mmCIF file of C-alpha atoms and ligand atoms in Angstrom:
data_model
loop_
_atom_site.group_PDB
_atom_site.id
_atom_site.type_symbol
_atom_site.label_atom_id
_atom_site.label_comp_id
_atom_site.label_asym_id
_atom_site.label_seq_id
_atom_site.Cartn_x
_atom_site.Cartn_y
_atom_site.Cartn_z
ATOM 1 C CA UNK M 1 17.419 15.254 -22.066
ATOM 2 C CA UNK M 2 19.400 17.478 -19.746
ATOM 3 C CA UNK M 3 20.342 20.043 -22.448
ATOM 4 C CA UNK M 4 18.700 22.798 -22.301
ATOM 5 C CA UNK M 5 18.732 26.568 -22.993
ATOM 6 C CA UNK M 6 18.736 27.791 -19.224
ATOM 7 C CA UNK M 7 20.951 31.540 -19.066
ATOM 8 C CA UNK M 8 23.264 31.516 -16.774
ATOM 9 C CA UNK M 9 23.764 33.558 -13.485
ATOM 10 C CA UNK M 10 27.364 34.722 -12.437
ATOM 11 C CA UNK M 11 28.702 36.482 -8.976
ATOM 12 C CA UNK M 12 32.400 37.259 -7.973
ATOM 13 C CA UNK M 13 32.620 33.638 -7.150
ATOM 14 C CA UNK M 14 30.084 31.487 -8.738
ATOM 15 C CA UNK M 15 28.179 30.413 -11.623
ATOM 16 C CA UNK M 16 24.804 29.087 -11.859
ATOM 17 C CA UNK M 17 24.498 27.355 -14.602
ATOM 18 C CA UNK M 18 21.936 24.621 -16.887
ATOM 19 C CA UNK M 19 21.994 20.755 -16.040
ATOM 20 C CA UNK M 20 24.683 18.297 -17.789
ATOM 21 C CA UNK M 21 24.339 14.637 -17.830
ATOM 22 C CA UNK M 22 27.476 14.621 -15.048
ATOM 23 C CA UNK M 23 25.539 16.542 -12.718
ATOM 24 C CA UNK M 24 23.255 13.589 -11.702
ATOM 25 C CA UNK M 25 25.583 11.531 -9.924
ATOM 26 C CA UNK M 26 27.363 14.445 -8.199
ATOM 27 C CA UNK M 27 23.732 15.337 -7.426
ATOM 28 C CA UNK M 28 22.520 11.832 -6.195
ATOM 29 C CA UNK M 29 25.619 11.708 -3.669
ATOM 30 C CA UNK M 30 24.938 14.770 -2.562
ATOM 31 C CA UNK M 31 21.001 14.228 -2.158
ATOM 32 C CA UNK M 32 22.306 10.685 -0.407
ATOM 33 C CA UNK M 33 24.036 12.296 2.488
ATOM 34 C CA UNK M 34 22.088 12.165 5.877
ATOM 35 C CA UNK M 35 23.907 15.648 6.844
ATOM 36 C CA UNK M 36 22.510 17.451 3.930
ATOM 37 C CA UNK M 37 19.211 16.090 3.974
ATOM 38 C CA UNK M 38 19.170 16.516 8.051
ATOM 39 C CA UNK M 39 15.940 18.443 7.564
ATOM 40 C CA UNK M 40 14.410 16.563 4.799
ATOM 41 C CA UNK M 41 12.292 13.558 5.182
ATOM 42 C CA UNK M 42 14.917 11.028 4.047
ATOM 43 C CA UNK M 43 17.765 10.861 2.289
ATOM 44 C CA UNK M 44 16.922 10.437 -1.669
ATOM 45 C CA UNK M 45 17.738 7.336 -3.556
ATOM 46 C CA UNK M 46 19.266 7.652 -6.870
ATOM 47 C CA UNK M 47 16.474 7.019 -8.950
ATOM 48 C CA UNK M 48 14.387 9.775 -6.553
ATOM 49 C CA UNK M 49 17.160 11.614 -7.526
ATOM 50 C CA UNK M 50 16.892 11.409 -11.096
ATOM 51 C CA UNK M 51 13.083 11.849 -10.767
ATOM 52 C CA UNK M 52 14.123 14.902 -8.727
ATOM 53 C CA UNK M 53 16.766 16.486 -11.639
ATOM 54 C CA UNK M 54 14.190 15.747 -14.409
ATOM 55 C CA UNK M 55 11.345 18.175 -12.266
ATOM 56 C CA UNK M 56 13.833 20.704 -12.061
ATOM 57 C CA UNK M 57 14.058 20.714 -15.826
ATOM 58 C CA UNK M 58 10.626 20.684 -16.339
ATOM 59 C CA UNK M 59 10.172 23.453 -14.205
ATOM 60 C CA UNK M 60 12.670 25.709 -16.064
ATOM 61 C CA UNK M 61 11.007 24.778 -19.387
ATOM 62 C CA UNK M 62 7.069 25.585 -17.576
ATOM 63 C CA UNK M 63 8.847 28.778 -15.912
ATOM 64 C CA UNK M 64 11.877 30.246 -17.530
ATOM 65 C CA UNK M 65 13.667 29.788 -13.617
ATOM 66 C CA UNK M 66 14.370 27.158 -11.511
ATOM 67 C CA UNK M 67 17.090 25.331 -9.891
ATOM 68 C CA UNK M 68 20.093 26.325 -11.211
ATOM 69 C CA UNK M 69 23.360 23.964 -10.657
ATOM 70 C CA UNK M 70 26.082 25.768 -8.640
ATOM 71 C CA UNK M 71 29.639 25.645 -9.904
ATOM 72 C CA UNK M 72 32.475 27.129 -8.416
ATOM 73 C CA UNK M 73 34.765 27.768 -11.157
ATOM 74 C CA UNK M 74 37.995 25.986 -10.740
ATOM 75 C CA UNK M 75 37.066 24.488 -7.010
ATOM 76 C CA UNK M 76 33.945 22.482 -8.033
ATOM 77 C CA UNK M 77 31.948 21.558 -10.934
ATOM 78 C CA UNK M 78 28.577 20.674 -8.850
ATOM 79 C CA UNK M 79 28.492 22.509 -5.694
ATOM 80 C CA UNK M 80 24.953 21.623 -5.364
ATOM 81 C CA UNK M 81 21.779 23.740 -6.435
ATOM 82 C CA UNK M 82 20.533 27.246 -5.722
ATOM 83 C CA UNK M 83 17.699 29.164 -7.435
ATOM 84 C CA UNK M 84 13.897 29.866 -7.881
ATOM 85 C CA UNK M 85 10.778 27.831 -7.493
ATOM 86 C CA UNK M 86 6.735 28.106 -7.841
ATOM 87 C CA UNK M 87 5.678 26.999 -4.484
ATOM 88 C CA UNK M 88 3.773 23.773 -5.238
ATOM 89 C CA UNK M 89 1.264 23.766 -2.893
ATOM 90 C CA UNK M 90 -1.910 25.822 -1.383
ATOM 91 C CA UNK M 91 -0.932 27.572 1.535
ATOM 92 C CA UNK M 92 -1.724 31.008 3.298
ATOM 93 C CA UNK M 93 0.999 32.778 1.594
ATOM 94 C CA UNK M 94 0.733 31.035 -2.114
ATOM 95 C CA UNK M 95 1.066 31.884 -5.166
ATOM 96 C CA UNK M 96 4.770 32.444 -4.646
ATOM 97 C CA UNK M 97 7.973 31.942 -5.981
ATOM 98 C CA UNK M 98 10.645 30.667 -3.380
ATOM 99 C CA UNK M 99 14.422 30.960 -3.282
ATOM 100 C CA UNK M 100 15.906 27.665 -2.325
ATOM 101 C CA UNK M 101 19.701 26.305 -1.463
ATOM 102 C CA UNK M 102 21.222 22.924 -0.978
ATOM 103 C CA UNK M 103 24.935 23.073 -1.431
ATOM 104 C CA UNK M 104 27.080 19.622 -1.105
ATOM 105 C CA UNK M 105 28.757 19.607 2.685
ATOM 106 C CA UNK M 106 32.508 20.398 1.161
ATOM 107 C CA UNK M 107 31.348 23.640 -0.125
ATOM 108 C CA UNK M 108 29.755 25.018 3.165
ATOM 109 C CA UNK M 109 31.224 27.706 5.183
ATOM 110 C CA UNK M 110 32.258 29.703 2.324
ATOM 111 C CA UNK M 111 29.592 32.204 1.601
ATOM 112 C CA UNK M 112 29.219 30.461 -1.641
ATOM 113 C CA UNK M 113 24.924 30.072 -1.062
ATOM 114 C CA UNK M 114 24.563 33.399 0.161
ATOM 115 C CA UNK M 115 26.303 34.463 -2.783
ATOM 116 C CA UNK M 116 24.680 32.556 -5.385
ATOM 117 C CA UNK M 117 20.925 33.266 -4.045
ATOM 118 C CA UNK M 118 22.120 37.194 -4.447
ATOM 119 C CA UNK M 119 22.280 36.314 -8.234
ATOM 120 C CA UNK M 120 18.936 34.094 -7.827
ATOM 121 C CA UNK M 121 17.363 37.499 -6.267
ATOM 122 C CA UNK M 122 18.904 39.420 -8.856
ATOM 123 C CA UNK M 123 17.075 37.667 -11.435
ATOM 124 C CA UNK M 124 13.668 37.143 -9.911
ATOM 125 C CA UNK M 125 13.628 41.072 -8.915
ATOM 126 C CA UNK M 126 15.623 43.006 -11.783
ATOM 127 C CA UNK M 127 14.902 40.363 -14.715
ATOM 128 C CA UNK M 128 11.227 38.794 -13.793
ATOM 129 C CA UNK M 129 10.213 42.076 -11.721
ATOM 130 C CA UNK M 130 9.007 39.802 -9.188
ATOM 131 C CA UNK M 131 7.041 41.757 -6.250
ATOM 132 C CA UNK M 132 8.299 39.299 -3.505
ATOM 133 C CA UNK M 133 10.451 36.351 -2.874
ATOM 134 C CA UNK M 134 9.787 34.056 0.121
ATOM 135 C CA UNK M 135 11.763 31.196 1.655
ATOM 136 C CA UNK M 136 10.549 27.996 3.843
ATOM 137 C CA UNK M 137 12.512 26.117 6.311
ATOM 138 C CA UNK M 138 12.014 24.487 9.788
ATOM 139 C CA UNK M 139 13.244 26.078 12.757
ATOM 140 C CA UNK M 140 16.015 23.344 13.771
ATOM 141 C CA UNK M 141 17.503 24.434 10.574
ATOM 142 C CA UNK M 142 19.689 27.343 11.470
ATOM 143 C CA UNK M 143 21.906 27.616 8.792
ATOM 144 C CA UNK M 144 19.366 27.738 6.097
ATOM 145 C CA UNK M 145 18.000 30.545 8.366
ATOM 146 C CA UNK M 146 21.349 32.192 8.623
ATOM 147 C CA UNK M 147 21.509 32.548 4.557
ATOM 148 C CA UNK M 148 17.660 33.728 4.816
ATOM 149 C CA UNK M 149 18.591 36.547 7.268
ATOM 150 C CA UNK M 150 22.314 37.369 5.390
ATOM 151 C CA UNK M 151 19.841 38.131 2.384
ATOM 152 C CA UNK M 152 17.743 40.324 4.399
ATOM 153 C CA UNK M 153 14.670 37.990 4.473
ATOM 154 C CA UNK M 154 12.305 38.441 7.518
ATOM 155 C CA UNK M 155 10.397 35.855 9.057
ATOM 156 C CA UNK M 156 6.997 36.928 11.098
ATOM 157 C CA UNK M 157 5.580 34.716 13.605
ATOM 158 C CA UNK M 158 2.110 34.982 12.135
ATOM 159 C CA UNK M 159 3.787 33.636 9.035
ATOM 160 C CA UNK M 160 4.621 30.197 10.430
ATOM 161 C CA UNK M 161 2.718 27.459 8.877
ATOM 162 C CA UNK M 162 2.122 23.454 9.059
ATOM 163 C CA UNK M 163 3.724 21.881 5.291
ATOM 164 C CA UNK M 164 0.775 20.341 3.625
ATOM 165 C CA UNK M 165 2.790 17.740 2.170
ATOM 166 C CA UNK M 166 4.002 16.060 5.330
ATOM 167 C CA UNK M 167 1.461 14.368 7.839
ATOM 168 C CA UNK M 168 0.333 15.494 10.631
ATOM 169 C CA UNK M 169 2.558 15.053 13.564
ATOM 170 C CA UNK M 170 5.719 14.974 11.448
ATOM 171 C CA UNK M 171 8.172 16.372 13.568
ATOM 172 C CA UNK M 172 9.475 18.678 10.215
ATOM 173 C CA UNK M 173 5.720 19.804 9.262
ATOM 174 C CA UNK M 174 5.993 23.156 11.240
ATOM 175 C CA UNK M 175 7.582 25.815 9.004
ATOM 176 C CA UNK M 176 8.902 29.511 8.790
ATOM 177 C CA UNK M 177 8.400 31.413 6.216
ATOM 178 C CA UNK M 178 10.848 34.576 5.211
ATOM 179 C CA UNK M 179 9.729 37.151 2.923
ATOM 180 C CA UNK M 180 11.939 39.852 0.755
ATOM 181 C CA UNK M 181 10.163 42.365 -1.240
ATOM 182 C CA UNK M 182 11.524 43.800 -4.324
ATOM 183 C CA UNK M 183 11.718 47.046 -2.725
ATOM 184 C CA UNK M 184 13.364 46.244 0.688
ATOM 185 C CA UNK M 185 15.930 44.315 -1.865
ATOM 186 C CA UNK M 186 16.615 47.466 -3.933
ATOM 187 C CA UNK M 187 16.824 49.431 -0.548
ATOM 188 C CA UNK M 188 19.822 47.003 0.792
ATOM 189 C CA UNK M 189 21.523 46.974 -2.208
ATOM 190 C CA UNK M 190 21.268 50.392 -3.293
ATOM 191 C CA UNK M 191 19.987 52.194 -1.048
ATOM 192 C CA UNK M 192 16.357 54.131 0.077
ATOM 193 C CA UNK M 193 16.173 56.210 -2.965
ATOM 194 C CA UNK M 194 16.594 53.442 -5.852
ATOM 195 C CA UNK M 195 13.314 52.167 -4.633
ATOM 196 C CA UNK M 196 11.298 54.997 -5.128
ATOM 197 C CA UNK M 197 13.359 55.367 -8.950
ATOM 198 C CA UNK M 198 12.353 51.770 -9.442
ATOM 199 C CA UNK M 199 8.755 51.868 -8.324
ATOM 200 C CA UNK M 200 8.333 55.018 -10.442
ATOM 201 C CA UNK M 201 9.533 53.715 -14.002
ATOM 202 C CA UNK M 202 7.353 50.427 -13.268
ATOM 203 C CA UNK M 203 3.859 52.520 -12.926
HETATM 204 C C1 LIG D 1 21.743 25.766 3.959
HETATM 205 C C2 LIG D 1 23.105 25.767 3.634
HETATM 206 C C3 LIG D 1 23.096 26.376 1.857
HETATM 207 C C4 LIG D 1 24.010 26.821 4.162
HETATM 208 O O1 LIG D 1 25.415 26.669 3.971
HETATM 209 P P1 LIG D 1 26.477 27.831 4.234
HETATM 210 O O2 LIG D 1 27.755 26.903 4.040
HETATM 211 O O3 LIG D 1 26.191 27.862 5.976
HETATM 212 O O4 LIG D 1 25.830 28.703 4.051
HETATM 213 P P2 LIG D 1 27.062 30.050 3.014
HETATM 214 O O5 LIG D 1 27.089 29.662 1.822
HETATM 215 O O6 LIG D 1 26.343 31.520 3.033
HETATM 216 O O7 LIG D 1 28.222 30.011 4.115
HETATM 217 C C5 LIG D 1 27.645 31.251 5.299
HETATM 218 C C6 LIG D 1 29.486 30.504 6.000
HETATM 219 O O8 LIG D 1 30.453 30.775 5.310
HETATM 220 C C7 LIG D 1 31.480 32.040 6.142
HETATM 221 N N1 LIG D 1 32.365 32.361 5.056
HETATM 222 C C8 LIG D 1 33.686 32.003 4.751
HETATM 223 N N2 LIG D 1 34.366 32.629 3.785
HETATM 224 C C9 LIG D 1 33.227 33.682 3.444
HETATM 225 C C10 LIG D 1 33.362 34.449 2.378
HETATM 226 N N3 LIG D 1 34.511 35.067 1.604
HETATM 227 N N4 LIG D 1 32.073 35.350 1.808
HETATM 228 C C11 LIG D 1 31.260 34.948 3.103
HETATM 229 N N5 LIG D 1 31.121 33.924 4.165
HETATM 230 C C12 LIG D 1 31.730 33.339 4.182
HETATM 231 C C13 LIG D 1 30.449 32.824 6.560
HETATM 232 O O9 LIG D 1 31.272 33.252 7.992
HETATM 233 C C14 LIG D 1 29.445 31.907 7.426
HETATM 234 O O10 LIG D 1 30.345 31.052 8.267
HETATM 235 P P3 LIG D 1 29.273 30.503 9.631
HETATM 236 O O11 LIG D 1 27.974 29.502 9.125
HETATM 237 O O12 LIG D 1 30.210 29.695 10.557
HETATM 238 O O13 LIG D 1 28.356 31.590 10.082
HETATM 239 C C15 LIG D 1 23.856 24.257 3.860
HETATM 240 O O14 LIG D 1 23.895 23.843 5.237
HETATM 241 C C16 LIG D 1 23.199 23.256 3.021
HETATM 242 O O15 LIG D 1 22.798 23.027 1.544
HETATM 243 N N6 LIG D 1 22.497 22.648 3.679
HETATM 244 C C17 LIG D 1 21.499 21.230 3.504
HETATM 245 C C18 LIG D 1 20.352 21.086 2.709
HETATM 246 C C19 LIG D 1 19.386 22.504 3.091
HETATM 247 O O16 LIG D 1 19.178 22.229 4.498
HETATM 248 N N7 LIG D 1 18.848 23.137 2.435
HETATM 249 C C20 LIG D 1 17.873 24.372 2.997
HETATM 250 C C21 LIG D 1 16.528 23.830 3.016
HETATM 251 S S1 LIG D 1 15.270 24.915 3.565
#
């Protein structure tokens, strides 16, 4: 069942909403697009897509957050998915929550991914009160890194790691890690003074 009680998030042009049955076909088409899947091991079959969506729904049930469907009202009922994911493997930076995105190609180049990710970060830092969010990608995925940088995320050479789910020697195994703390996000959004107010409120 896709029906869930996931709370939607809204930005000026975007809605992050719960999954519906009709999203499955659109998501399958996105996951079968070699350009969208260029920096993943392979495009997904329709069966693999369905399993992925079921995992996303289960993640919401387990953690209360996840990868929302990105809708651009009046433009695209399914523009991809954006949201928050508990990192599912062990690494030097785990446990950690990741912000991630995958958009249909026709939605690229409009700022939608960055706007939607900003909604997810707001949820992570203000509602969930998480202290840090990470994001990971391969060095060649410059578009994804550009989103991370627009969000104010920072990568350090020392955080570069080998993805444990890919075999040694796989061309996508080396990953960059970008990080953003709640303090830095607050300071970027609301000015330096806001972080001290928030920190004091939470102690
Ligand atoms: C990664 C991905 C989400 C980035 O998408 P994107 O469209 O480049 O990113 P944004 O939505 O933030 O859009 C930014 C672009 O929109 C432009 N833009 C146009 N109108 C805009 C507006 N009103 N507001 C903001 N930006 C706007 C920006 O100038 C920027 O253009 P540029 O790429 O020429 O610099 C997308 O390429 C994708 O889904 N890739 C495949 C999946 C993937 O690799 N996921 C990440 C795995 S780690």
